[in-house]
Short mmCIF file of C-alpha atoms and ligand atoms in Angstrom, two decimals:
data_model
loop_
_atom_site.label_atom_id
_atom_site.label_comp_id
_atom_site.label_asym_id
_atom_site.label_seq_id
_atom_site.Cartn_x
_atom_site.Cartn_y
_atom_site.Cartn_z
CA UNK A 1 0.00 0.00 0.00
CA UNK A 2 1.55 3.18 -1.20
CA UNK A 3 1.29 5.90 1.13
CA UNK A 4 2.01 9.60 0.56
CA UNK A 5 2.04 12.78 1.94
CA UNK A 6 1.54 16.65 1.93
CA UNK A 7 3.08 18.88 4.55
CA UNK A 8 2.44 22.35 4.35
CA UNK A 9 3.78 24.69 7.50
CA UNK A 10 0.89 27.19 8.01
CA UNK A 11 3.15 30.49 8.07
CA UNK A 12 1.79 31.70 4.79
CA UNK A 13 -1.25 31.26 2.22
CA UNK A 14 -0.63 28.29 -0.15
CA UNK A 15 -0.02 29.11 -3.87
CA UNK A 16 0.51 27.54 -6.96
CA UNK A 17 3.72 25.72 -5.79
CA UNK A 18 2.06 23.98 -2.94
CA UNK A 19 -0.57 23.04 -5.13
CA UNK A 20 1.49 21.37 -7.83
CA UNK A 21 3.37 19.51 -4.79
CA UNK A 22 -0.25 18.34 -3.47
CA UNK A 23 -1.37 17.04 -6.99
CA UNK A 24 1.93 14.89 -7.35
CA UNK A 25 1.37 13.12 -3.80
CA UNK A 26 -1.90 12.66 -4.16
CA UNK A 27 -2.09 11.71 -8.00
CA UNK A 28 0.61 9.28 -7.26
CA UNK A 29 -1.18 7.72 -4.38
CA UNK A 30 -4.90 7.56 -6.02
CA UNK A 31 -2.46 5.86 -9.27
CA UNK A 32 -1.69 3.14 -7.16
CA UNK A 33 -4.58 2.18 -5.22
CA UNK A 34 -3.01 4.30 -1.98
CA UNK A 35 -3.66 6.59 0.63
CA UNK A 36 -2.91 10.32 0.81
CA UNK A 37 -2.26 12.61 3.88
CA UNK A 38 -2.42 15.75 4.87
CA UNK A 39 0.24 16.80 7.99
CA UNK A 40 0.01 20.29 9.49
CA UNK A 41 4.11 21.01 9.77
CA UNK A 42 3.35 24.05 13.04
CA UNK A 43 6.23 23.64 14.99
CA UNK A 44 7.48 26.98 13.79
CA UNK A 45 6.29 28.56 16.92
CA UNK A 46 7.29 32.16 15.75
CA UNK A 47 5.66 32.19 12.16
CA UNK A 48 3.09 29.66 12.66
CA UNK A 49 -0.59 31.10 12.28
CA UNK A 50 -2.65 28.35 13.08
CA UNK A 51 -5.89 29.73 11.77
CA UNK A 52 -4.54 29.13 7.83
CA UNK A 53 -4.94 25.67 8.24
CA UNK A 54 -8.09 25.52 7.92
CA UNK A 55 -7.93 27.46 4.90
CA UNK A 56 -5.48 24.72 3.40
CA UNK A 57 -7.95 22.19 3.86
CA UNK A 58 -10.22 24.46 1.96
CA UNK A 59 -7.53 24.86 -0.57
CA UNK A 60 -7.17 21.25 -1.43
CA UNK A 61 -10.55 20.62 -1.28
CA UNK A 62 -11.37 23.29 -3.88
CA UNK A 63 -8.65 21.80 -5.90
CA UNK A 64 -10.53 18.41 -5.69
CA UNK A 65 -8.41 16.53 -3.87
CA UNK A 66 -9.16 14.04 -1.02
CA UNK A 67 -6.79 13.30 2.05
CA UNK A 68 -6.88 12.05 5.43
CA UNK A 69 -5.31 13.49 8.38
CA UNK A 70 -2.27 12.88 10.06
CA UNK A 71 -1.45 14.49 13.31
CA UNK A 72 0.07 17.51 13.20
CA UNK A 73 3.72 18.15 14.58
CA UNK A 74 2.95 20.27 17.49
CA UNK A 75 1.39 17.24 18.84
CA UNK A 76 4.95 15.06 18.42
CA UNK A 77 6.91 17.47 20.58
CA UNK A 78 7.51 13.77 23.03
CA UNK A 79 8.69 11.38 19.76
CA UNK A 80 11.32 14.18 18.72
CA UNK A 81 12.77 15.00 22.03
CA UNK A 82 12.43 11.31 22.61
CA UNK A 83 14.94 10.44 19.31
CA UNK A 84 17.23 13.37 19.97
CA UNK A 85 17.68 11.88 23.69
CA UNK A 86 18.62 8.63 21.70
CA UNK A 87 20.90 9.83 19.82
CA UNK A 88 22.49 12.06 22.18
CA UNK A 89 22.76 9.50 24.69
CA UNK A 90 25.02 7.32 21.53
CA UNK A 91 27.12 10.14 21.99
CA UNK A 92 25.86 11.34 18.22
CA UNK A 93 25.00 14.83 18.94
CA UNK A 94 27.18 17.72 20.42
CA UNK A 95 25.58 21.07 21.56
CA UNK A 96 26.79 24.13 19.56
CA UNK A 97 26.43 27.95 20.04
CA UNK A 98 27.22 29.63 17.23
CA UNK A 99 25.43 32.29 15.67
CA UNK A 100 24.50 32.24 12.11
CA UNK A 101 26.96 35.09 11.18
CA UNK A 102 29.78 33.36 13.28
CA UNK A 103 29.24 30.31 11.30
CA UNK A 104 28.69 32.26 7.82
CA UNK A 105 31.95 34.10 8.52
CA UNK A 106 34.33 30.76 9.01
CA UNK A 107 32.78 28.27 6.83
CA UNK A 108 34.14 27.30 3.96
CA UNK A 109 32.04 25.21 2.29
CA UNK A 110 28.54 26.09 0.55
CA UNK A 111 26.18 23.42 1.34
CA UNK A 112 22.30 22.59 -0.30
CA UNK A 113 21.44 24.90 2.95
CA UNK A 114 24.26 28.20 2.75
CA UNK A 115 27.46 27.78 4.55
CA UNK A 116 28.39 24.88 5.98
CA UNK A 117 28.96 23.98 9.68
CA UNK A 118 32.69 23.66 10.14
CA UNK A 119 32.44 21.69 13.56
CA UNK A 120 33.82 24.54 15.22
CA UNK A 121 31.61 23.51 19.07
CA UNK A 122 32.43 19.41 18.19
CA UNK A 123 34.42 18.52 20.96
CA UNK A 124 34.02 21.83 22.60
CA UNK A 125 33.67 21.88 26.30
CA UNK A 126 31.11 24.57 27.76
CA UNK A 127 27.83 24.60 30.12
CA UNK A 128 24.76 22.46 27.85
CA UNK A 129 22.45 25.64 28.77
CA UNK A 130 24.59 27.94 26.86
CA UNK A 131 23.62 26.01 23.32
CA UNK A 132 21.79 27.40 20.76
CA UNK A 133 21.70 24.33 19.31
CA UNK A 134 22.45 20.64 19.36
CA UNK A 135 24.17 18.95 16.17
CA UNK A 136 24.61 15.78 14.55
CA UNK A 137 27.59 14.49 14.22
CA UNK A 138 28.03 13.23 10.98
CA UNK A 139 31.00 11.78 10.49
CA UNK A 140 30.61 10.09 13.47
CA UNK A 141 27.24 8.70 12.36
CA UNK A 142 28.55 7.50 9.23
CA UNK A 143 31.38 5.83 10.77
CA UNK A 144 28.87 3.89 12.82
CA UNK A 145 26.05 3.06 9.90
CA UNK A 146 28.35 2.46 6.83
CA UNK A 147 27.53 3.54 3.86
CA UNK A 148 23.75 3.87 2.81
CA UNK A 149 21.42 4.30 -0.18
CA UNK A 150 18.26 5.34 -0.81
CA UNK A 151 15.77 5.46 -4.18
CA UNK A 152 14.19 8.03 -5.74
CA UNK A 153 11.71 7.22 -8.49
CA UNK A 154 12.53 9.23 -10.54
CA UNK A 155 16.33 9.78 -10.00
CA UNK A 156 17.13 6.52 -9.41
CA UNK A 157 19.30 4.96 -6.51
CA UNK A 158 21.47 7.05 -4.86
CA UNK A 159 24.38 7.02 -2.46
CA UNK A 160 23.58 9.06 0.64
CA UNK A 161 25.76 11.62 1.04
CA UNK A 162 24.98 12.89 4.21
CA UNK A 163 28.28 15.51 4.57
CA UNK A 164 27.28 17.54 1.96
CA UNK A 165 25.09 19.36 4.76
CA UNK A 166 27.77 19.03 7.34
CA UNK A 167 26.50 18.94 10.65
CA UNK A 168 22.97 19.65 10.66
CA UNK A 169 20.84 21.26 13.54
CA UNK A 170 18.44 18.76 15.17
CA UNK A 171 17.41 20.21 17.87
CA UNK A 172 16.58 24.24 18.42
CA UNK A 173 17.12 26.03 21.58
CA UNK A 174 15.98 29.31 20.05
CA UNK A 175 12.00 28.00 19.21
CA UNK A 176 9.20 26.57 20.76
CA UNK A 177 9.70 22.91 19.36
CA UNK A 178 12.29 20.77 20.28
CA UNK A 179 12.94 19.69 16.60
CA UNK A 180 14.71 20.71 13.66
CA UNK A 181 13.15 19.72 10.04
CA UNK A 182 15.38 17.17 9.84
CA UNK A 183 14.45 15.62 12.71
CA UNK A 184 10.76 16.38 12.81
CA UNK A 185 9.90 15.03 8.95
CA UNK A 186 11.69 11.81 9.58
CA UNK A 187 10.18 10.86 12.11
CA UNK A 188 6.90 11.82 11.28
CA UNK A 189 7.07 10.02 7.66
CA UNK A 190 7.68 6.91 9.89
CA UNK A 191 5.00 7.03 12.34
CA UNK A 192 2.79 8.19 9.37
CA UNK A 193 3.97 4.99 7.46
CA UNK A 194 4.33 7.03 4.81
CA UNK A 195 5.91 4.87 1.81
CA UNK A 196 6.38 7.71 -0.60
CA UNK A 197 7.65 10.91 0.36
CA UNK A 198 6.69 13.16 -2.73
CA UNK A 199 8.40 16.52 -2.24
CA UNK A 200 10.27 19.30 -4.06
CA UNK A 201 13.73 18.93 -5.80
CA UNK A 202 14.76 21.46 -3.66
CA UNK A 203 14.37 18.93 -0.87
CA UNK A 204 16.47 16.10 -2.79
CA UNK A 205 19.68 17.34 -0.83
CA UNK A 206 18.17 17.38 2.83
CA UNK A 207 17.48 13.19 1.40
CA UNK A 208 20.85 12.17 2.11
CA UNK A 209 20.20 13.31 6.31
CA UNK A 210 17.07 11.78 6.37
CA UNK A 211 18.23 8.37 5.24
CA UNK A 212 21.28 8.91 7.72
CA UNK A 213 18.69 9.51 10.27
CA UNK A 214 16.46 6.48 9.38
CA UNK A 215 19.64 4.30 10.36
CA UNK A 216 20.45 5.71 13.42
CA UNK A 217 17.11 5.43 15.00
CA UNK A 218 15.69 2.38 12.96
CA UNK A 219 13.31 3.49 11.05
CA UNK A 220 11.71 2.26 8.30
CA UNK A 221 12.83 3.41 4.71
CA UNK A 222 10.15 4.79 2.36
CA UNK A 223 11.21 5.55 -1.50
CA UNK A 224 11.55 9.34 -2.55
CA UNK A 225 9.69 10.92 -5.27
CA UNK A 226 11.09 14.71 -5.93
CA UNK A 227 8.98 16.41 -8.33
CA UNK A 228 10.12 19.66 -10.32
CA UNK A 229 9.48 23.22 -9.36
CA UNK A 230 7.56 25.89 -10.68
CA UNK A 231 10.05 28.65 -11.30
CA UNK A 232 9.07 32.59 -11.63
CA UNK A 233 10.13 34.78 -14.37
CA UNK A 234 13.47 35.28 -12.25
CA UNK A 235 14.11 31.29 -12.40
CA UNK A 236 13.72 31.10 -8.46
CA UNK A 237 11.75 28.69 -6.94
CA UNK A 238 7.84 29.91 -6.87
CA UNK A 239 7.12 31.69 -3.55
CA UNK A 240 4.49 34.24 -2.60
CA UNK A 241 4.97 37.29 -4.81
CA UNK A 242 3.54 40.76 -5.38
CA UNK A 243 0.60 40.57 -7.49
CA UNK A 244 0.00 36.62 -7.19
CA UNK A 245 -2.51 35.55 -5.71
CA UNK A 246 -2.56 32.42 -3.22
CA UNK A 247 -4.81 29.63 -3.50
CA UNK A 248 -7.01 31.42 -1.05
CA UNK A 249 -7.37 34.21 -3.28
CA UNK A 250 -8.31 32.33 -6.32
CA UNK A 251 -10.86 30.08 -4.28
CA UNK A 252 -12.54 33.58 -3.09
CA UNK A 253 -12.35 35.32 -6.54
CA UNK A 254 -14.44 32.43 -8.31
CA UNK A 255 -11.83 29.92 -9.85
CA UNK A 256 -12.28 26.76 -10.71
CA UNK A 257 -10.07 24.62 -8.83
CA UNK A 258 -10.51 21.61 -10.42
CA UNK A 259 -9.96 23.15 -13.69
CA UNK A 260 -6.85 24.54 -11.92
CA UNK A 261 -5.57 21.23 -10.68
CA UNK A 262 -6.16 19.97 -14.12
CA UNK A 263 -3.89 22.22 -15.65
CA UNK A 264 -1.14 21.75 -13.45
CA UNK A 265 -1.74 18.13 -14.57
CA UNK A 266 -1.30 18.67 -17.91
CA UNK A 267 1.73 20.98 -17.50
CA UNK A 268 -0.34 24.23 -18.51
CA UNK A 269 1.50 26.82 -16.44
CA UNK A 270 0.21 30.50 -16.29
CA UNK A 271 2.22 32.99 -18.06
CA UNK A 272 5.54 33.57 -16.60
CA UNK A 273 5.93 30.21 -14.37
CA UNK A 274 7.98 27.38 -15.54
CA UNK A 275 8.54 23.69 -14.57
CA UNK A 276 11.83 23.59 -13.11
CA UNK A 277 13.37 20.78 -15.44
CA UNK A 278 12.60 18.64 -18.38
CA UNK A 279 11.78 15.61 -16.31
CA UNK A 280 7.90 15.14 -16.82
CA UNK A 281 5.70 16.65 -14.09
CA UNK A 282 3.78 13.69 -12.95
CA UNK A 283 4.96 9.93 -13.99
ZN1 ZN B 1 29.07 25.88 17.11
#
């Protein structure tokens, strides 16, 4: 039984992009016989606005699409601080307290993320309360998990390259939730039993921690199925602009959603957006 997903975070109106990534999941579920859910991503404490998520389910129901609901992540706070104890207690994760300029300044590497993390707090003695931050060690964890793989359908099999990102944030000391992405998504695709996770190329990179992460705390392994972007006229991935409306918008001003949706399908974009690479839109 395939199983997929759509995870919007509610700190802004859905637009086109989001719906394009909501078609895939749930085209390629409904294809195959499957289920399709809906999680609420709200651990953003800062930007979350919890009263658009209501609106998204209006959204993806005016788009024609049907989903049931998986529990949203502000009710996980206990599973994530429960892994990051795990893998803190394996001696995986190392508390850091950099800023984001400090680390900007004396990194060296670009990562899929902006600079990456030299390891400057790894080994680093100071008081746990002064981190802003706890890290994964990844070399560490690779040492102890060998070398992985993972498959994307349409990509094929890849090795996991998990130091591309060098060592990521799992857990926040600055926000409400005890979780980073990372963290957070992984283990939520795994208590979803999500088979499929259908997200944005953009996403492909953040992959390679995820499957890293699967290992360390046993997880199951789904498959991965990134789908294209819509680009603007600037060739940036589509976010809310001046001038274009969110899904909200359209729904209020009349559209047709479905006749929306089917568009996307078909790869009929409106003037100015383009599919982020040859690679068809939905296989
Ligand atoms: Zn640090």
């Amino acid at each position: 039984m395939v199983v997929t997903r759509f995870a919007p975070s509610p700190n802004g109106p859905l637009h086109l992009g989001h719906a394009f990534s909501a078609i895939v999941a749930h085209d390629l579920a409904r294809a195959r016989g499957g289920r399709f859910l809906l999680r609420i991503e709200d651990i953003d404490g800062a930007r979350s606005r919890p009263e658009l998520t209501d609106e998204f389910r209006a959204d993806l129901e005016w788009l024609g699409l049907e989903w049931e609901e998986a529990p949203a992540q502000s009710t996980r706070t206990g599973a994530y601080e429960s892994a990051a104890a795990t893998l803190a207690a394996s001696g995986l994760l190392y508390p850091c307290r950099c800023a984001r300029a400090e680390i900007a300044a004396v990194a060296t590497a670009k990562g899929p993320d902006g600079p990456v993390y030299p390891g400057t707090c790894r080994g680093a003695t100071f008081a746990p309360e002064e981190a802003a931050a706890w890290r994964l060690d990844v070399a560490e964890a690779v040492r102890r998990t060998g070398p992985l793989t993972w498959l994307d359908e349409r990509a094929g099999e890849q090795q996991a390259r998990p130091e591309l990102s060098g060592d990521v944030v799992l857990v926040r000391k600055d926000a409400e939730t005890p979780a980073s992405y990372h963290l957070a998504a992984t283990l939520d695709d795994a208590a979803d039993g999500v088979t499929l996770v259908t997200r944005g190329m953009d996403l492909f990179p953040a992959t390679h921690i995820h499957r890293l992460l699967q290992a360390l705390l046993g997880l199951p392994v789904p498959a991965w199925h990134h789908h294209p972007l819509l680009l603007d006229e600037t060739g940036r991935k589509l976010a809310k602009r001046r001038g274009s409306p969110s899904l909200a918008d359209r729904r209020r001003a009349g559209e047709d959603g479905r006749a929306l949706a089917d568009s996307l399908r078909a790869g009929r974009l409106p003037a100015g957006i383009t599919l982020g690479e040859g690679l068809s839109a939905i296989s």
